[in-house]
Each structure stands twice: as structure tokens, then as C-alpha cells.
Coordinates of C-alpha atoms in Angstrom, one line a residue:
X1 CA -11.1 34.0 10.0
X2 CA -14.1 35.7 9.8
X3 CA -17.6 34.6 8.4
X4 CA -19.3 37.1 6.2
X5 CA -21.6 38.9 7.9
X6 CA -24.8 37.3 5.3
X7 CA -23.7 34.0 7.1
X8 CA -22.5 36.0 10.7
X9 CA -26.3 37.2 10.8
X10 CA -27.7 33.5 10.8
X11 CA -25.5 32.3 13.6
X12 CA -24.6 29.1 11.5
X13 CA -22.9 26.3 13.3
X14 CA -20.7 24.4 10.3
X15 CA -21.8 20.7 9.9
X16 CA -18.5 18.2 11.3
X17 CA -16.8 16.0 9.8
X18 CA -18.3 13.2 12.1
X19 CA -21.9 13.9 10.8
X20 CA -21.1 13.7 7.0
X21 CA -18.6 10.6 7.4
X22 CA -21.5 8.0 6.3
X23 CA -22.0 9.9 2.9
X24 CA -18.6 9.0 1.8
X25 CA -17.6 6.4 -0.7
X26 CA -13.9 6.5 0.0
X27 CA -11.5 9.1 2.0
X28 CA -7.7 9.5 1.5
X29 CA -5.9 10.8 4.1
X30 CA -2.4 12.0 4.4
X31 CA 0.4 14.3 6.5
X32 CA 1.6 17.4 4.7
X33 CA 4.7 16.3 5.8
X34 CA 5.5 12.8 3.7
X35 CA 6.9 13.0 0.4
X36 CA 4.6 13.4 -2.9
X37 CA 6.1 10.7 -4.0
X38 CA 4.5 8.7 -1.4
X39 CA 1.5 10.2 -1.4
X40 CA 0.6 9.7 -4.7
X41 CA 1.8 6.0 -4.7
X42 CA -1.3 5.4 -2.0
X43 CA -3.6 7.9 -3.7
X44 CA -3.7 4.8 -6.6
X45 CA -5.3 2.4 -5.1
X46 CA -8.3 4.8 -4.2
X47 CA -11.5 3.9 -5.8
X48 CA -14.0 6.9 -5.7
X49 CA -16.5 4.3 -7.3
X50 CA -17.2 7.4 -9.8
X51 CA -17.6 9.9 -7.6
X52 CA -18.1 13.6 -8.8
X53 CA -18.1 15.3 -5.6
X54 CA -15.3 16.0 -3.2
X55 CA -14.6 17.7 -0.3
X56 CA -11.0 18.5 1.6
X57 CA -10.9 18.3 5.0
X58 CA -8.1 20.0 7.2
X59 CA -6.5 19.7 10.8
X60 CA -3.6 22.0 11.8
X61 CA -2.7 19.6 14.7
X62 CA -2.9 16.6 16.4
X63 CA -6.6 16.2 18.2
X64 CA -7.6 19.4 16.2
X65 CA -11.3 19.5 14.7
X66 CA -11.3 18.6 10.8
X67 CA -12.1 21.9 9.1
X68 CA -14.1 21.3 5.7
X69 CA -11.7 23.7 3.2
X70 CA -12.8 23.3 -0.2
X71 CA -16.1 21.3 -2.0
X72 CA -16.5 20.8 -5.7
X73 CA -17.2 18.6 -8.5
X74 CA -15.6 17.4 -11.1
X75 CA -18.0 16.8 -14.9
X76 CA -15.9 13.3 -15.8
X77 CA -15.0 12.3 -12.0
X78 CA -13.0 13.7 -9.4
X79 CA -9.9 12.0 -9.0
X80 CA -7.7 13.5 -11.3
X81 CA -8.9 16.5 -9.9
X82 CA -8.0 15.8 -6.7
X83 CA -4.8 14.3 -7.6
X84 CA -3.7 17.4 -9.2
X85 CA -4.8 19.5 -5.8
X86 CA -2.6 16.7 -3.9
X87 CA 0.5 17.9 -6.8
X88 CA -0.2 21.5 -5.7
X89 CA 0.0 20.4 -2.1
X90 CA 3.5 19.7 -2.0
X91 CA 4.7 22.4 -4.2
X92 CA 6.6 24.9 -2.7
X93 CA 6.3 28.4 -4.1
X94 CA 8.6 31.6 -4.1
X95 CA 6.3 34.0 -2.8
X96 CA 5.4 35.6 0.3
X97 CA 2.2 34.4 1.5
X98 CA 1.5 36.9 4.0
X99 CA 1.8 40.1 1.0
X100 CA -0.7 38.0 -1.1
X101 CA -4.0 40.1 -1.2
X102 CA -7.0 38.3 -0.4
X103 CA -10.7 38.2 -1.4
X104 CA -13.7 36.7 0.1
X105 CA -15.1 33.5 -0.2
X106 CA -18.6 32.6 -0.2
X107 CA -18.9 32.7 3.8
X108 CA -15.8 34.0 4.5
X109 CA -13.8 37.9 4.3
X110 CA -10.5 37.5 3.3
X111 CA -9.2 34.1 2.9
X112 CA -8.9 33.5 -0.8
X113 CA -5.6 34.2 -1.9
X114 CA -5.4 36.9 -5.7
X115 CA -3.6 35.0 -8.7
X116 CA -0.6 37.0 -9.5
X117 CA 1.8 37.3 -12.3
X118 CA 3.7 34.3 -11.5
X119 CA 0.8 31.8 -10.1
X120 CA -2.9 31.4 -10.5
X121 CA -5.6 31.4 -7.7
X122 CA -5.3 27.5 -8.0
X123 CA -1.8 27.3 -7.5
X124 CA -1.5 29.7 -4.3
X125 CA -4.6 28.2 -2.6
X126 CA -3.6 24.5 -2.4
X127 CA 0.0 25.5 -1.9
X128 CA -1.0 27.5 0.9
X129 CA -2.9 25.4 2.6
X130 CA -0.1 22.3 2.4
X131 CA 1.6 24.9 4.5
X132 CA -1.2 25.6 6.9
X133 CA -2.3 22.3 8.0
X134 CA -0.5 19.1 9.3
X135 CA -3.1 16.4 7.6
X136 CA -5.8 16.5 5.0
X137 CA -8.4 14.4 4.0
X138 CA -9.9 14.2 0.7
X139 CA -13.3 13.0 0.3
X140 CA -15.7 11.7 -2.2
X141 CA -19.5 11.9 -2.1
X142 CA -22.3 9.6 -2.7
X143 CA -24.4 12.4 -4.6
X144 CA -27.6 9.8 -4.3
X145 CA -27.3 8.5 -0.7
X146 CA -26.2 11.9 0.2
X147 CA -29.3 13.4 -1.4
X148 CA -31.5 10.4 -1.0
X149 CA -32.4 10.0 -4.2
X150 CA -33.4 6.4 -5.8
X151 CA -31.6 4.6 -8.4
X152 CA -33.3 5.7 -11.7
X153 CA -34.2 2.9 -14.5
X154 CA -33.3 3.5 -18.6
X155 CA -36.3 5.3 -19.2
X156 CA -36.3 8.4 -17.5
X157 CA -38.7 11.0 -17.3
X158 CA -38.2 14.6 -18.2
X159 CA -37.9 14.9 -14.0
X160 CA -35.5 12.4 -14.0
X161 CA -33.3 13.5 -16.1
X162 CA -33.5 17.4 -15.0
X163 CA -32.0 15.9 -11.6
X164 CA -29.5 13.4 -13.4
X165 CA -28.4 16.8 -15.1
X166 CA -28.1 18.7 -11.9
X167 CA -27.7 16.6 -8.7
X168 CA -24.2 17.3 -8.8
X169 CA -24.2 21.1 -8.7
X170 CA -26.7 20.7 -6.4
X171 CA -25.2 18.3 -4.1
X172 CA -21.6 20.8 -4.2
X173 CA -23.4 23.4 -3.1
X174 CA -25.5 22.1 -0.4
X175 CA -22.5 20.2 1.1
X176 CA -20.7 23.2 1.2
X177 CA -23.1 25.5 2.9
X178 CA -23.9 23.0 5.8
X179 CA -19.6 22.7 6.4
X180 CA -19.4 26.5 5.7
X181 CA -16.3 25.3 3.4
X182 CA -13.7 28.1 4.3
X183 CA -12.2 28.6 -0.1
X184 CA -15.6 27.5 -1.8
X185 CA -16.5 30.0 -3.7
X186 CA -19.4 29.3 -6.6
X187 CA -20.1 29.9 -10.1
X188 CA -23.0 32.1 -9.7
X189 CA -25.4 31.7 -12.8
X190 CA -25.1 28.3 -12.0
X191 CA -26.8 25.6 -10.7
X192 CA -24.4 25.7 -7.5
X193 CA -24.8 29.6 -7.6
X194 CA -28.9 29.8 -7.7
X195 CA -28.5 27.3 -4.8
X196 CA -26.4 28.9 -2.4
X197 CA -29.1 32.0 -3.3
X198 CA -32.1 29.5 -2.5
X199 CA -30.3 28.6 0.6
X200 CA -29.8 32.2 1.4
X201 CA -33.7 32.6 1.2
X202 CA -34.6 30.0 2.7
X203 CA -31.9 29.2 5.7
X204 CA -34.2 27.2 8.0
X205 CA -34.8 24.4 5.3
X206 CA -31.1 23.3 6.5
X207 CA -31.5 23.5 10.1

């Protein structure tokens, strides 16, 4: 795996796991190797407190680092999002993985697996990387803490409301730049998109 060399040139060091853990309303955890059904019978009693951000987390072995895989966020709450990802997870798909041709990502060449005829990007990725790693983690954010932003009251300002409207763009795309997710890739016109390009001009205001 290979960083892109925009993010090669800026010797980045990816933000762990361990330094992120205390942003984190609730995590769900599980071995690639249970059943779905078994998996999704925990996955109910998570309570992402209305989380909109998530990140999945990924170890290919025992005592292996936890590799931050995907970010994003979800517009009415992430966990049938992530629900479905767990679906895609345990779905095992007639293709050959290793004839799939890939594109980049945001930070790294060559890792996103094409859509083809028979699947779509969505399908192959989360499918794939069930067969990758031995456990994930799925993650869900707390956009204010995370951001450090104060509860607002009813009456917001115009300020207020720009940042009610955006945080969680925002938040996406910061998170995923400081854990150099390895399949984020972002919309981007948007607000993730122009941050990522902020980022890109301004590298030191992560360090």
C-alpha cells in the first residue's frame, strides 16, 4: 500500500487508534469470522447516541495495529449505514479479487476496488475487506467534543447555524486526514472536498 505521493511528500504519520479512542460515543467490535447472524444480534443494542460520523477500524491479526479503513457520515445517523457495511462484511462474492482493477483513494494508489457489471464499488470494498482483516471496529464520533465546539441554545446566529450545517462534513474529513483512512475517498465540491483541499494548503495546522 502505497500513499500518494501529495501525502508521501509531507511524511505524514497516521493518527492511532489509541489517540482518537476518547472522541468516541460507542464502538462495536467484532471477528470476521462469527456468523452475521450473531453479529447483528449484538450490533442492536448499540446506542450511537445520534451519532453521524463513523469510522472502521481494522486489524489483520492478533496484536496487530488498528488501521483506520473508511470515515464518513451519514445525513439522518449512521447506524443503518453501518449496519448495512456489517451486511456487506459477511457476504461472499463470486469474483476474483485479485483481477479487480483498482483506483486511488484520497491518500492512497491503488486500493479502491472498480464496480463492475455484477457488483458496485460498495459491494466489492466491504466484501473485500471482511476477507482481509480478522476483526473490525466500527466507531461513532462525537462531532462537538471531537471538534470542541459548545452546545448551541434555540436561537442561533447565522454563525451558528453555518457550523450546525457543516460540522459534519467537516468533522469526516478532518478525521480522516489525521488516520490517513486507507478507502476514504471525498465528494469534492463539497464541504469534505474543500477541506481535504484546505488541509492540503495548510498541512502544519494538523501537526
Amino acid at each position: 500500500m502505497t500513499l500518494c505521493d501529495a501525502y508521501k511528500e509531507l511524511n505524514i504519520t497516521p493518527v492511532p487508534y489509541t489517540s482518537l479512542a476518547h472522541f468516541f460515543v460507542a464502538e462495536f467490535e467484532f471477528a470476521t469470522n462469527e456468523t452475521l447472524d450473531a453479529v447483528k444480534e449484538r450490533f442492536e443494542q448499540v446506542d450511537s447516541k445520534g451519532s453521524r460520523v463513523w469510522l472502521l477500524f481494522g486489524s489483520k491479526r492478533k496484536g496487530a495495529r488498528w488501521e483506520c479503513l473508511q470515515v464518513a457520515q451519514s445525513k439522518k445517523g449512521a447506524l443503518q449505514e453501518v449496519e448495512s457495511a456489517i451486511e456487506l462484511v459477511f457476504r461472499k462474492l463470486k469474483v476474483n479479487y485479485d483481477a479487480l482493477e483498482r483506483t486511488n483513494s484520497v491518500f492512497y494508489e491503488r486500493v479502491c476496488p472498480t464496480a463492475t457489471e455484477d457488483f458496485t464499488y460498495r459491494e466489492l470494498l466491504y466484501s473485500m475487506i471482511g476477507r482481509s482483516y480478522e476483526k473490525l471496529r466500527f466507531c461513532f464520533l462525537d462531532v462537538d467534543k471531537y471538534l470542541g465546539l459548545k452546545a448551541m441554545g434555540q436561537e442561533k446566529s447565522d454563525v451558528e447555524r453555518i457550523v450546525e450545517i457543516c460540522k459534519n462534513q467537516y468533522a469526516e474529513a478532518k478525521i480522516a486526514r489525521q488516520t490517513l483512512a486507507v478507502y476514504w475517498r471525498q465528494y469534492s465540491p463539497g464541504i469534505d472536498g474543500q477541506t481535504i483541499s484546505y488541509f492540503a494548503e495548510h498541512p502544519k495546522e494538523l501537526e
